[in-house]
Tab-separated table of C-alpha atoms in Angstrom:
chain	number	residue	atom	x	y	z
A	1	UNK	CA	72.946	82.647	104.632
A	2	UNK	CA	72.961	85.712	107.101
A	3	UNK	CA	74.514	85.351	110.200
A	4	UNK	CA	74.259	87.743	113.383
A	5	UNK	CA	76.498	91.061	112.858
A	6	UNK	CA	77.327	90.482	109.750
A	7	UNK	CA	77.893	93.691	107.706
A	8	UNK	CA	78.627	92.254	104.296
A	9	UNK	CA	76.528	90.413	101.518
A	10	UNK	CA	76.117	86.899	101.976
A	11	UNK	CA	78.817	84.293	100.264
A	12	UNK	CA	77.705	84.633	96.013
A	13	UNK	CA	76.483	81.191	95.130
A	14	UNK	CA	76.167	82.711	91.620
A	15	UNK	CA	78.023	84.367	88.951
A	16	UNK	CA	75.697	87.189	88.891
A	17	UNK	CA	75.913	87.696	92.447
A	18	UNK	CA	79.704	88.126	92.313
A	19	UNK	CA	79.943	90.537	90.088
A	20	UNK	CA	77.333	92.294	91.890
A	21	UNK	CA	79.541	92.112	94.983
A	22	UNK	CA	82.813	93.084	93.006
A	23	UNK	CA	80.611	96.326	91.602
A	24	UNK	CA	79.675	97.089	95.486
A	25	UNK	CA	83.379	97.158	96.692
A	26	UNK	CA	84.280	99.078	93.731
A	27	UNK	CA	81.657	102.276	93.742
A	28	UNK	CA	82.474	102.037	97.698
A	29	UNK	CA	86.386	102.316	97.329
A	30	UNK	CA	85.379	105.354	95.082
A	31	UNK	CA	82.986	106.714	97.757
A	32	UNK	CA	85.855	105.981	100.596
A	33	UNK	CA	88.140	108.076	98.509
A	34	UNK	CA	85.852	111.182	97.936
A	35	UNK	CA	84.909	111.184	101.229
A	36	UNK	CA	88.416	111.233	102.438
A	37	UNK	CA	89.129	114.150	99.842
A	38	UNK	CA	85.977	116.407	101.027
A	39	UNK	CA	86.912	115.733	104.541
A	40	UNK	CA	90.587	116.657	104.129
A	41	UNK	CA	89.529	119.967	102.136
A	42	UNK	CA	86.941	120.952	104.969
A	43	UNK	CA	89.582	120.325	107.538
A	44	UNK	CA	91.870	122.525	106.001
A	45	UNK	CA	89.485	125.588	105.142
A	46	UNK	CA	88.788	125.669	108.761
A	47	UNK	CA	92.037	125.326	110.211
A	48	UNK	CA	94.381	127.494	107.844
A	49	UNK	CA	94.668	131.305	108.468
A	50	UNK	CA	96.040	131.561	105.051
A	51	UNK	CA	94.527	133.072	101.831
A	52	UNK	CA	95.363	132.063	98.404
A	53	UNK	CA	94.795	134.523	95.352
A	54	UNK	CA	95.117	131.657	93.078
A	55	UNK	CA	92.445	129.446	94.902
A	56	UNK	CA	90.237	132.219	95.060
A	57	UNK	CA	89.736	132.746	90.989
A	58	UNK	CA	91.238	129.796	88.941
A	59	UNK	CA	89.944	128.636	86.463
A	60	UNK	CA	92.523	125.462	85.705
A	61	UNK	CA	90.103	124.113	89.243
A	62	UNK	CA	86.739	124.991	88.082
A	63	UNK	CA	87.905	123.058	85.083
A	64	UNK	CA	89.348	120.166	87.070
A	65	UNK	CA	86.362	119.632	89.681
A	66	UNK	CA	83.672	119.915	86.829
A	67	UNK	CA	85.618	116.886	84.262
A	68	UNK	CA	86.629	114.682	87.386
A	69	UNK	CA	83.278	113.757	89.128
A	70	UNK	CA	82.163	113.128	85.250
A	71	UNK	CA	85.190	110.637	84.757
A	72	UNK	CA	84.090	109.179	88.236
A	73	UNK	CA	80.488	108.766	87.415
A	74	UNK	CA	81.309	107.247	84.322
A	75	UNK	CA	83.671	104.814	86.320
A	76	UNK	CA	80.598	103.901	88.042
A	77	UNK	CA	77.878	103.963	85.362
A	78	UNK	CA	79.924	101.515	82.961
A	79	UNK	CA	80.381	98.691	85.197
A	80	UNK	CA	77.021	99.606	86.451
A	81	UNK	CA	75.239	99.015	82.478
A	82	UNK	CA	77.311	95.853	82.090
A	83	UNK	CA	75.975	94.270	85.461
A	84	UNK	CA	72.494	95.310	84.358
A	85	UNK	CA	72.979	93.401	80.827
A	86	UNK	CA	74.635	90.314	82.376
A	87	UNK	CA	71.352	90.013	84.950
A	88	UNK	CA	68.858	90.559	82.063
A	89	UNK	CA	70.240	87.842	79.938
A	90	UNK	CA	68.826	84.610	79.650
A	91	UNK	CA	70.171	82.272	77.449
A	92	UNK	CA	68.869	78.733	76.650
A	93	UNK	CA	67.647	78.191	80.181
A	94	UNK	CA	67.785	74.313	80.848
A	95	UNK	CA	64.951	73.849	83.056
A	96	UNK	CA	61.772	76.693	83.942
A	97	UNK	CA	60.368	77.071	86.566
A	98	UNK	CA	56.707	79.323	87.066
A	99	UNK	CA	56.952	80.703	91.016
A	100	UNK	CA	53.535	81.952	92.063
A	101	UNK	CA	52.835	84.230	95.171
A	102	UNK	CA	49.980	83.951	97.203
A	103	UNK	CA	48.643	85.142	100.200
A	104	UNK	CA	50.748	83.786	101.732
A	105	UNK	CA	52.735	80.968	100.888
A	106	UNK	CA	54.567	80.730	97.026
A	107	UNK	CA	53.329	77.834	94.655
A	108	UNK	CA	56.019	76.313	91.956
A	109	UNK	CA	55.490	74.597	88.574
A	110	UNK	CA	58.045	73.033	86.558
A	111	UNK	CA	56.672	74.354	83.481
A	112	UNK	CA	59.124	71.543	81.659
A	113	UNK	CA	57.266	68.239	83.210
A	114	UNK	CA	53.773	67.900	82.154
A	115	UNK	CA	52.539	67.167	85.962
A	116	UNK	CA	55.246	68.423	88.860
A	117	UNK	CA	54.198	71.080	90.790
A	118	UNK	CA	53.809	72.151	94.803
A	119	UNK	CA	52.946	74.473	97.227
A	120	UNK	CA	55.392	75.779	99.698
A	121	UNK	CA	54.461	76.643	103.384
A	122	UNK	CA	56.717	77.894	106.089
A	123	UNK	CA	56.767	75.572	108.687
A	124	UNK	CA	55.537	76.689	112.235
A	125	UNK	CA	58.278	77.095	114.934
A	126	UNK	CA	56.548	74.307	117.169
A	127	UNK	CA	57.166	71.975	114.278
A	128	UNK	CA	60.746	72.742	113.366
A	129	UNK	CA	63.639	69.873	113.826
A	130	UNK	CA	67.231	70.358	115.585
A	131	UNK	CA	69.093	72.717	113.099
A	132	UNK	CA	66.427	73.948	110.670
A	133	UNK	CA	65.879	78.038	110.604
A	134	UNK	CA	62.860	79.953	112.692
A	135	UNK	CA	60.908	81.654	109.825
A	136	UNK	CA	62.796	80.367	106.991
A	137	UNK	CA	62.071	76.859	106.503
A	138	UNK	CA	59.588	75.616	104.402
A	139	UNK	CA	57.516	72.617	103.593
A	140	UNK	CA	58.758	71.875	100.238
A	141	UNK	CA	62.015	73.194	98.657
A	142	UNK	CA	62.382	74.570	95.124
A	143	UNK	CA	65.374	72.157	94.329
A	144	UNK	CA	67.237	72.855	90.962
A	145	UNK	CA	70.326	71.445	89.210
A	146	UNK	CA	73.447	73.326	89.998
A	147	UNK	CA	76.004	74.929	87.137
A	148	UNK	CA	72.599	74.567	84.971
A	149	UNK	CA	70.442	78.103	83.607
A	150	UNK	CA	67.469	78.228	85.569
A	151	UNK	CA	64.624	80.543	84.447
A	152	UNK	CA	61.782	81.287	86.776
A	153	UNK	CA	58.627	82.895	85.824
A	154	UNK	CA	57.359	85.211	88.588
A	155	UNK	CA	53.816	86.009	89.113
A	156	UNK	CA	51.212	86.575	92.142
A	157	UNK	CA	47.889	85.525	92.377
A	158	UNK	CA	46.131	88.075	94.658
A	159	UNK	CA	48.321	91.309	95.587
A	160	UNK	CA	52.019	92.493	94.840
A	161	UNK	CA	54.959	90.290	96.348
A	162	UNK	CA	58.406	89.836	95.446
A	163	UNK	CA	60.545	86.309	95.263
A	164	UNK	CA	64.177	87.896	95.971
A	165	UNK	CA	66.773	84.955	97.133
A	166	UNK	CA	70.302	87.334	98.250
A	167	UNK	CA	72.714	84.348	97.451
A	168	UNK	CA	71.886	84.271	94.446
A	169	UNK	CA	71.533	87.995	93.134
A	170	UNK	CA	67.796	87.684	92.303
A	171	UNK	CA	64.730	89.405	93.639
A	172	UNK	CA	62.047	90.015	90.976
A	173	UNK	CA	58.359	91.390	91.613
A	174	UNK	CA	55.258	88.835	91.372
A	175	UNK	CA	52.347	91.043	89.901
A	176	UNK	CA	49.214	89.884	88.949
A	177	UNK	CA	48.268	89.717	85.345
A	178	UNK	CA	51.949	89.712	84.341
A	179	UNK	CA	54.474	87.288	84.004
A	180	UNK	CA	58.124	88.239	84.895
A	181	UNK	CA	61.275	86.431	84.282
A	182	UNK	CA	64.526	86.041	85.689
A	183	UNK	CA	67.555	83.310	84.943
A	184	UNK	CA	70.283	82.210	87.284
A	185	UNK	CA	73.376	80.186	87.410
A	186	UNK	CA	73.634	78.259	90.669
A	187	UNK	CA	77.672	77.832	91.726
A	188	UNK	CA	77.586	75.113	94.109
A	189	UNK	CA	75.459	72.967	96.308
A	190	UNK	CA	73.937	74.373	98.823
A	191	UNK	CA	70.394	75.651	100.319
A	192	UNK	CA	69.489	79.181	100.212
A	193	UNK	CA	67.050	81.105	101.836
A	194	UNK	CA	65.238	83.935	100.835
A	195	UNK	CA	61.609	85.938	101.597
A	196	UNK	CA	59.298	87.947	100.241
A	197	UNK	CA	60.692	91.380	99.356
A	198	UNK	CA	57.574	93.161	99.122
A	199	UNK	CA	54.809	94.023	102.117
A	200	UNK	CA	51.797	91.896	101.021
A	201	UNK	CA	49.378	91.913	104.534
A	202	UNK	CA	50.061	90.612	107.560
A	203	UNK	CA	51.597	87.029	107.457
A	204	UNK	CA	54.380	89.134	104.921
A	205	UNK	CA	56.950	88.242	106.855
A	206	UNK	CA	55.854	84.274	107.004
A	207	UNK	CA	56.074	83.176	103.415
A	208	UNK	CA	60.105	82.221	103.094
A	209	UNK	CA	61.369	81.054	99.837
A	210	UNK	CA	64.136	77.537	99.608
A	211	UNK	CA	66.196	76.917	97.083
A	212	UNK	CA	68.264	73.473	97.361
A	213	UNK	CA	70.713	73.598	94.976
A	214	UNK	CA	71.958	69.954	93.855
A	215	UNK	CA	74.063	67.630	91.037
A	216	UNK	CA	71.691	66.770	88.159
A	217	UNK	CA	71.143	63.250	89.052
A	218	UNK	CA	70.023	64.076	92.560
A	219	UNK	CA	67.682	66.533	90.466
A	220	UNK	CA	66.505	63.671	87.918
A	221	UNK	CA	66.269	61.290	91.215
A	222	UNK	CA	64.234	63.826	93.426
A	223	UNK	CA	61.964	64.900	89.938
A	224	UNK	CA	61.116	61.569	89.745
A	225	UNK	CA	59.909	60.673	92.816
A	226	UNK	CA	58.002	63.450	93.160
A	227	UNK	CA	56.374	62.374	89.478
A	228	UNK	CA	55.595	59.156	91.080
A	229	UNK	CA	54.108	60.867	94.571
A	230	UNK	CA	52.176	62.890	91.637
């Protein structure tokens, strides 16, 4: 999770969220270099005395600075398309899971079991335990399998929100009427923490989202007790 001065993306706990990061340092190598180039031509205009006749009307540089910011943008825009293919897939998802947003706490359904579902509160700050997170715990965790596809049905019940977790690489608007999806691969153990992305009234900023992340027989073990609590 985010930690105090930290400039960066959080660790990728997902495939998707790597090559998101990978695409970041890439487009900002290429903006590091153009700014560098810009800055050294300004530099020079102001500090040379010197006139070039050449520079002045060439047309070998009016060809050369109209076909290389194409060749960049395409640099960017290809890696860019691929990225945007890769998070729109969903293939075969193993287990689905319908995330509701309400004012203002998010409800989940595992759409797969025929009676496991849950609300999921923050929990106050006078009620939080040694170690857990002001703001970001919650009452109940979405826990999934990890290294399994996960699909999760986004939707809102009153006004717009948005279930976005940064670990993974996944924020997707809850509307209401409509029913969007998203999929993700989870890399590792782990609990991540994300919010609604999207101002929805006052308590916005008190409706985290918890994502536990664990081996598939944890899963089947924690599935079914919570069928039996059911």
């Amino acid at each position: 999770m985010a930690h105090p001065s930290q400039l960066g993306f959080q660790d990728a706990a997902s495939p998707v969220m790597e090559e998101l990061i990978h695409f970041h340092d890439h487009t900002l190598m290429i903006v590091f270099l153009i700014s560098t180039l810009v800055l050294y031509i300004i530099t020079a205009m102001v500090t040379t005395k010197l006139t070039n006749k050449y520079i002045l009307d060439s047309q070998e540089i009016e060809i050369v600075w109209t076909i290389l910011p194409a060749i960049i943008l395409i640099m960017i825009a290809l890696p860019s398309l691929r990225i945007l293919y890769l998070m729109d897939e969903i293939n075969d998802p193993h287990l689905t899971i319908k995330a509701m947003g309400h004012q203002w706490y998010w409800s989940y359904e595992y759409t797969d079991y025929e009676d496991l579902g849950f609300d999921s509160y923050m929990i106050q700050t006078q009620d939080l335990t040694p170690g857990q997170f002001r703001l970001l715990e919650t009452d109940h965790r979405m826990v999934v399998p990890m290294e399994s596809p996960i699909r999760v049905l986004v939707s809102a019940e009153d006004v717009l929100h948005s279930w976005a977790v940064p670990a993974l690489g996944v924020k997707m608007d809850a509307v209401p009427g409509r029913l969007n999806q998203t999929a993700f691969i989870i890399s590792r153990p782990g609990v991540y923490y994300g919010q609604c992305s999207e101002i929805c009234g006052a308590n916005h900023s008190f409706m985290p989202i918890v994502v536990e992340a664990v081996p598939l027989e944890h899963f089947e073990a924690w599935s079914s007790s919570m069928l039996e609590e059911a």
